[in-house]
Amino acid sequence: MQGYNPCAEQSLADGETCCLAEVFLPNIESKEELLDVCKLLYRVNKHSLSLPCHQKVTEAIVNKNMRMGIGMTGVLQATEEQKSWMGDVYKELREFDKVYSAEHGWNPSIKLTTIKPSGTLSLLPGVTPGCHPAYARYMIRRIRIMSDHSLVQVCKDHGYHVEYQQNFDGSEDRSTVVVSFPFRHPDNAVLAKDMTALSQLETVKWLQEEWSDNSVSCTVYYKKEELPEIRKYLKKNYKNSHKSLSFLLHSEHGFKQAPLEEITKEQYDEMVKNTTPITSINSLDIGLDDAECATGACPIR
């Protein structure tokens, strides 16, 4: 390997692509179901990796390595029983890869599994992202949109707070707006404030040993007073137990319009009361005509 993909959950050789899939672990009801789901995702990834590529350098390295990353998300929202299935399923998936690859005349995959940050994808089924704890029970989620995008007016019409992005010097960036949405994690989600930085690091270590043969990519929430313990832990463990980590102060970080901000239940309820969920954007003209993409390069809108 010579580098990583942008979120650093998959190491890559020169010219290689990443091929990822995701399992919502809290929604799995048995070890047999988990294995079945992983085999289905494996087959989708494996056949994708066997396809010809425009760039022959990429095709050669992708077909050689057959590297994929079947990920788990919602890990800290899963039960102890659900988490206990991962080790056995990984071993069975390894054996399945040997047989399936031989049947199709492909190389076995040098890597099969991963844990990615999974921020956006985990919102769909309502699970905590990757192996992260929930940032807070009640919070504001902020997204940034170009000021002249038609979605901005949709957000305003539904009561969501919209403001211009603030630069570090306090000035306004009127080309970009920030939209705030109320968000609530389920009652069974582990909260960041209830975990120390070291317990989060131990979770990463366990997943690196139990499930992920690629990287476990995680942003560890920490408090300033934990820094000496973090340094001591990393000096002892990083080389053998971790591949990629980032760290973020849980609070008091000084960022204005942060992507996540903890609020009270009362503030959450007030925001919900004053907004209407966006259930359709069919009226927006954001599509592309097939003919515009005929050359393989769709126009940027």
mmCIF file of N, CA and C in Angstrom, residues 4-5 7-11 20 22 69-73 75-76 86 111 113-118 129-133 199-220 238 240-247:
data_model
loop_
_atom_site.group_PDB
_atom_site.id
_atom_site.type_symbol
_atom_site.label_atom_id
_atom_site.label_comp_id
_atom_site.label_asym_id
_atom_site.label_seq_id
_atom_site.Cartn_x
_atom_site.Cartn_y
_atom_site.Cartn_z
ATOM 1 N N TYR A 4 -3.988 6.006 1.556
ATOM 2 C CA TYR A 4 -5.328 5.651 2.026
ATOM 3 C C TYR A 4 -6.383 6.400 1.218
ATOM 4 N N ASN A 5 -7.592 5.887 1.256
ATOM 5 C CA ASN A 5 -8.713 6.654 0.712
ATOM 6 C C ASN A 5 -8.984 7.837 1.647
ATOM 7 N N CYS A 7 -11.116 8.871 3.870
ATOM 8 C CA CYS A 7 -11.468 8.678 5.281
ATOM 9 C C CYS A 7 -10.551 7.687 5.979
ATOM 10 N N ALA A 8 -9.582 7.159 5.265
ATOM 11 C CA ALA A 8 -8.504 6.332 5.824
ATOM 12 C C ALA A 8 -8.959 5.009 6.407
ATOM 13 N N GLU A 9 -10.082 4.462 5.901
ATOM 14 C CA GLU A 9 -10.470 3.133 6.351
ATOM 15 C C GLU A 9 -9.951 2.033 5.422
ATOM 16 N N GLN A 10 -9.397 2.440 4.272
ATOM 17 C CA GLN A 10 -8.912 1.436 3.329
ATOM 18 C C GLN A 10 -7.571 1.868 2.752
ATOM 19 N N SER A 11 -6.550 1.054 2.997
ATOM 20 C CA SER A 11 -5.242 1.313 2.401
ATOM 21 C C SER A 11 -5.291 0.928 0.926
ATOM 22 N N LEU A 20 -16.422 -0.400 -1.151
ATOM 23 C CA LEU A 20 -16.923 -0.482 0.220
ATOM 24 C C LEU A 20 -18.388 -0.902 0.278
ATOM 25 N N GLU A 22 -21.641 -1.735 3.587
ATOM 26 C CA GLU A 22 -21.964 -1.409 4.980
ATOM 27 C C GLU A 22 -23.057 -2.318 5.529
ATOM 28 N N GLY A 69 -13.914 -3.587 1.334
ATOM 29 C CA GLY A 69 -14.099 -3.229 2.731
ATOM 30 C C GLY A 69 -15.554 -3.353 3.146
ATOM 31 N N ILE A 70 -15.935 -4.506 3.675
ATOM 32 C CA ILE A 70 -17.283 -4.685 4.203
ATOM 33 C C ILE A 70 -17.288 -4.146 5.627
ATOM 34 N N GLY A 71 -18.048 -3.093 5.854
ATOM 35 C CA GLY A 71 -17.991 -2.381 7.124
ATOM 36 C C GLY A 71 -19.162 -2.671 8.041
ATOM 37 N N MET A 72 -18.963 -2.347 9.300
ATOM 38 C CA MET A 72 -20.023 -2.402 10.312
ATOM 39 C C MET A 72 -20.278 -0.987 10.813
ATOM 40 N N THR A 73 -21.547 -0.649 10.940
ATOM 41 C CA THR A 73 -21.887 0.635 11.539
ATOM 42 C C THR A 73 -22.943 0.416 12.618
ATOM 43 N N VAL A 75 -22.048 0.164 15.706
ATOM 44 C CA VAL A 75 -21.402 -0.812 16.590
ATOM 45 C C VAL A 75 -21.738 -0.545 18.062
ATOM 46 N N LEU A 76 -21.663 0.717 18.480
ATOM 47 C CA LEU A 76 -21.901 1.027 19.893
ATOM 48 C C LEU A 76 -23.388 1.119 20.233
ATOM 49 N N MET A 86 -19.118 -11.020 15.304
ATOM 50 C CA MET A 86 -18.245 -10.513 14.245
ATOM 51 C C MET A 86 -17.010 -11.369 14.015
ATOM 52 N N LYS A 111 -7.768 -7.982 1.308
ATOM 53 C CA LYS A 111 -8.482 -7.411 2.445
ATOM 54 C C LYS A 111 -9.983 -7.527 2.177
ATOM 55 N N THR A 113 -12.536 -6.574 5.073
ATOM 56 C CA THR A 113 -13.409 -5.904 6.049
ATOM 57 C C THR A 113 -12.824 -4.581 6.519
ATOM 58 N N THR A 114 -13.708 -3.748 7.057
ATOM 59 C CA THR A 114 -13.281 -2.427 7.504
ATOM 60 C C THR A 114 -14.273 -1.873 8.514
ATOM 61 N N ILE A 115 -13.927 -0.756 9.130
ATOM 62 C CA ILE A 115 -14.866 0.071 9.891
ATOM 63 C C ILE A 115 -14.639 1.491 9.421
ATOM 64 N N LYS A 116 -15.629 2.065 8.756
ATOM 65 C CA LYS A 116 -15.457 3.431 8.265
ATOM 66 C C LYS A 116 -16.242 4.423 9.117
ATOM 67 N N PRO A 117 -15.976 5.706 8.979
ATOM 68 C CA PRO A 117 -16.679 6.703 9.812
ATOM 69 C C PRO A 117 -18.190 6.671 9.630
ATOM 70 N N SER A 118 -18.636 6.463 8.392
ATOM 71 C CA SER A 118 -20.054 6.191 8.104
ATOM 72 C C SER A 118 -21.008 7.264 8.613
ATOM 73 N N PRO A 129 -22.810 6.276 14.022
ATOM 74 C CA PRO A 129 -21.901 6.098 12.883
ATOM 75 C C PRO A 129 -20.672 5.249 13.188
ATOM 76 N N GLY A 130 -20.461 4.196 12.396
ATOM 77 C CA GLY A 130 -19.269 3.374 12.530
ATOM 78 C C GLY A 130 -19.124 2.822 13.937
ATOM 79 N N CYS A 131 -17.949 3.069 14.530
ATOM 80 C CA CYS A 131 -17.727 2.659 15.916
ATOM 81 C C CYS A 131 -17.751 3.857 16.854
ATOM 82 N N HIS A 132 -18.296 4.980 16.388
ATOM 83 C CA HIS A 132 -18.366 6.179 17.217
ATOM 84 C C HIS A 132 -19.515 6.103 18.213
ATOM 85 N N PRO A 133 -19.344 6.688 19.383
ATOM 86 C CA PRO A 133 -20.507 6.915 20.236
ATOM 87 C C PRO A 133 -21.371 8.016 19.641
ATOM 88 N N SER A 199 -11.478 4.578 26.456
ATOM 89 C CA SER A 199 -12.450 3.518 26.159
ATOM 90 C C SER A 199 -12.800 3.521 24.670
ATOM 91 N N GLN A 200 -12.823 4.691 24.047
ATOM 92 C CA GLN A 200 -13.044 4.740 22.602
ATOM 93 C C GLN A 200 -11.867 4.119 21.859
ATOM 94 N N LEU A 201 -10.641 4.394 22.324
ATOM 95 C CA LEU A 201 -9.453 3.813 21.709
ATOM 96 C C LEU A 201 -9.424 2.290 21.873
ATOM 97 N N GLU A 202 -9.896 1.817 23.008
ATOM 98 C CA GLU A 202 -9.967 0.373 23.232
ATOM 99 C C GLU A 202 -10.993 -0.280 22.305
ATOM 100 N N THR A 203 -12.075 0.437 22.015
ATOM 101 C CA THR A 203 -13.063 -0.063 21.054
ATOM 102 C C THR A 203 -12.439 -0.201 19.674
ATOM 103 N N VAL A 204 -11.670 0.816 19.271
ATOM 104 C CA VAL A 204 -10.963 0.760 17.983
ATOM 105 C C VAL A 204 -10.004 -0.432 17.961
ATOM 106 N N LYS A 205 -9.253 -0.609 19.036
ATOM 107 C CA LYS A 205 -8.290 -1.716 19.122
ATOM 108 C C LYS A 205 -8.990 -3.063 18.988
ATOM 109 N N TRP A 206 -10.108 -3.225 19.700
ATOM 110 C CA TRP A 206 -10.861 -4.479 19.644
ATOM 111 C C TRP A 206 -11.368 -4.763 18.232
ATOM 112 N N LEU A 207 -11.916 -3.758 17.567
ATOM 113 C CA LEU A 207 -12.438 -3.946 16.214
ATOM 114 C C LEU A 207 -11.325 -4.222 15.210
ATOM 115 N N GLN A 208 -10.151 -3.613 15.418
ATOM 116 C CA GLN A 208 -9.019 -3.874 14.535
ATOM 117 C C GLN A 208 -8.563 -5.326 14.661
ATOM 118 N N GLU A 209 -8.683 -5.878 15.850
ATOM 119 C CA GLU A 209 -8.269 -7.262 16.074
ATOM 120 C C GLU A 209 -9.369 -8.264 15.707
ATOM 121 N N GLU A 210 -10.637 -7.879 15.906
ATOM 122 C CA GLU A 210 -11.752 -8.812 15.777
ATOM 123 C C GLU A 210 -12.386 -8.819 14.386
ATOM 124 N N TRP A 211 -12.411 -7.650 13.726
ATOM 125 C CA TRP A 211 -13.172 -7.556 12.479
ATOM 126 C C TRP A 211 -12.394 -6.985 11.304
ATOM 127 N N SER A 212 -11.781 -5.847 11.460
ATOM 128 C CA SER A 212 -11.272 -5.100 10.313
ATOM 129 C C SER A 212 -9.850 -5.506 9.942
ATOM 130 N N ASP A 213 -9.676 -6.059 8.727
ATOM 131 C CA ASP A 213 -8.324 -6.285 8.237
ATOM 132 C C ASP A 213 -7.825 -5.078 7.433
ATOM 133 N N ASN A 214 -8.747 -4.204 7.000
ATOM 134 C CA ASN A 214 -8.369 -2.855 6.584
ATOM 135 C C ASN A 214 -8.253 -2.021 7.861
ATOM 136 N N SER A 215 -8.492 -0.748 7.791
ATOM 137 C CA SER A 215 -8.378 0.114 8.974
ATOM 138 C C SER A 215 -9.704 0.259 9.695
ATOM 139 N N VAL A 216 -9.625 0.587 10.967
ATOM 140 C CA VAL A 216 -10.766 1.110 11.716
ATOM 141 C C VAL A 216 -10.574 2.625 11.748
ATOM 142 N N SER A 217 -11.407 3.328 11.013
ATOM 143 C CA SER A 217 -11.286 4.787 10.945
ATOM 144 C C SER A 217 -12.258 5.407 11.940
ATOM 145 N N CYS A 218 -11.722 6.206 12.860
ATOM 146 C CA CYS A 218 -12.538 6.734 13.948
ATOM 147 C C CYS A 218 -12.015 8.097 14.385
ATOM 148 N N THR A 219 -12.932 9.003 14.697
ATOM 149 C CA THR A 219 -12.580 10.261 15.342
ATOM 150 C C THR A 219 -12.901 10.133 16.823
ATOM 151 N N VAL A 220 -11.890 10.214 17.660
ATOM 152 C CA VAL A 220 -12.047 10.038 19.103
ATOM 153 C C VAL A 220 -12.376 11.391 19.742
ATOM 154 N N TYR A 238 -0.184 2.271 19.743
ATOM 155 C CA TYR A 238 -0.511 2.685 18.377
ATOM 156 C C TYR A 238 0.134 1.805 17.318
ATOM 157 N N ASN A 240 0.976 -1.315 17.151
ATOM 158 C CA ASN A 240 0.500 -2.681 16.967
ATOM 159 C C ASN A 240 -1.017 -2.810 16.872
ATOM 160 N N SER A 241 -1.764 -1.788 17.275
ATOM 161 C CA SER A 241 -3.215 -1.971 17.421
ATOM 162 C C SER A 241 -4.070 -0.967 16.668
ATOM 163 N N HIS A 242 -3.474 0.032 16.048
ATOM 164 C CA HIS A 242 -4.251 1.058 15.366
ATOM 165 C C HIS A 242 -3.599 1.395 14.031
ATOM 166 N N LYS A 243 -4.434 1.753 13.065
ATOM 167 C CA LYS A 243 -3.923 2.127 11.745
ATOM 168 C C LYS A 243 -4.221 3.578 11.398
ATOM 169 N N SER A 244 -5.373 4.084 11.807
ATOM 170 C CA SER A 244 -5.706 5.477 11.484
ATOM 171 C C SER A 244 -6.629 6.026 12.567
ATOM 172 N N LEU A 245 -6.302 7.202 13.061
ATOM 173 C CA LEU A 245 -7.099 7.843 14.107
ATOM 174 C C LEU A 245 -7.108 9.344 13.887
ATOM 175 N N SER A 246 -8.186 9.981 14.297
ATOM 176 C CA SER A 246 -8.194 11.433 14.416
ATOM 177 C C SER A 246 -8.839 11.770 15.756
ATOM 178 N N PHE A 247 -8.610 12.980 16.229
ATOM 179 C CA PHE A 247 -9.100 13.382 17.542
ATOM 180 C C PHE A 247 -9.807 14.726 17.432
#
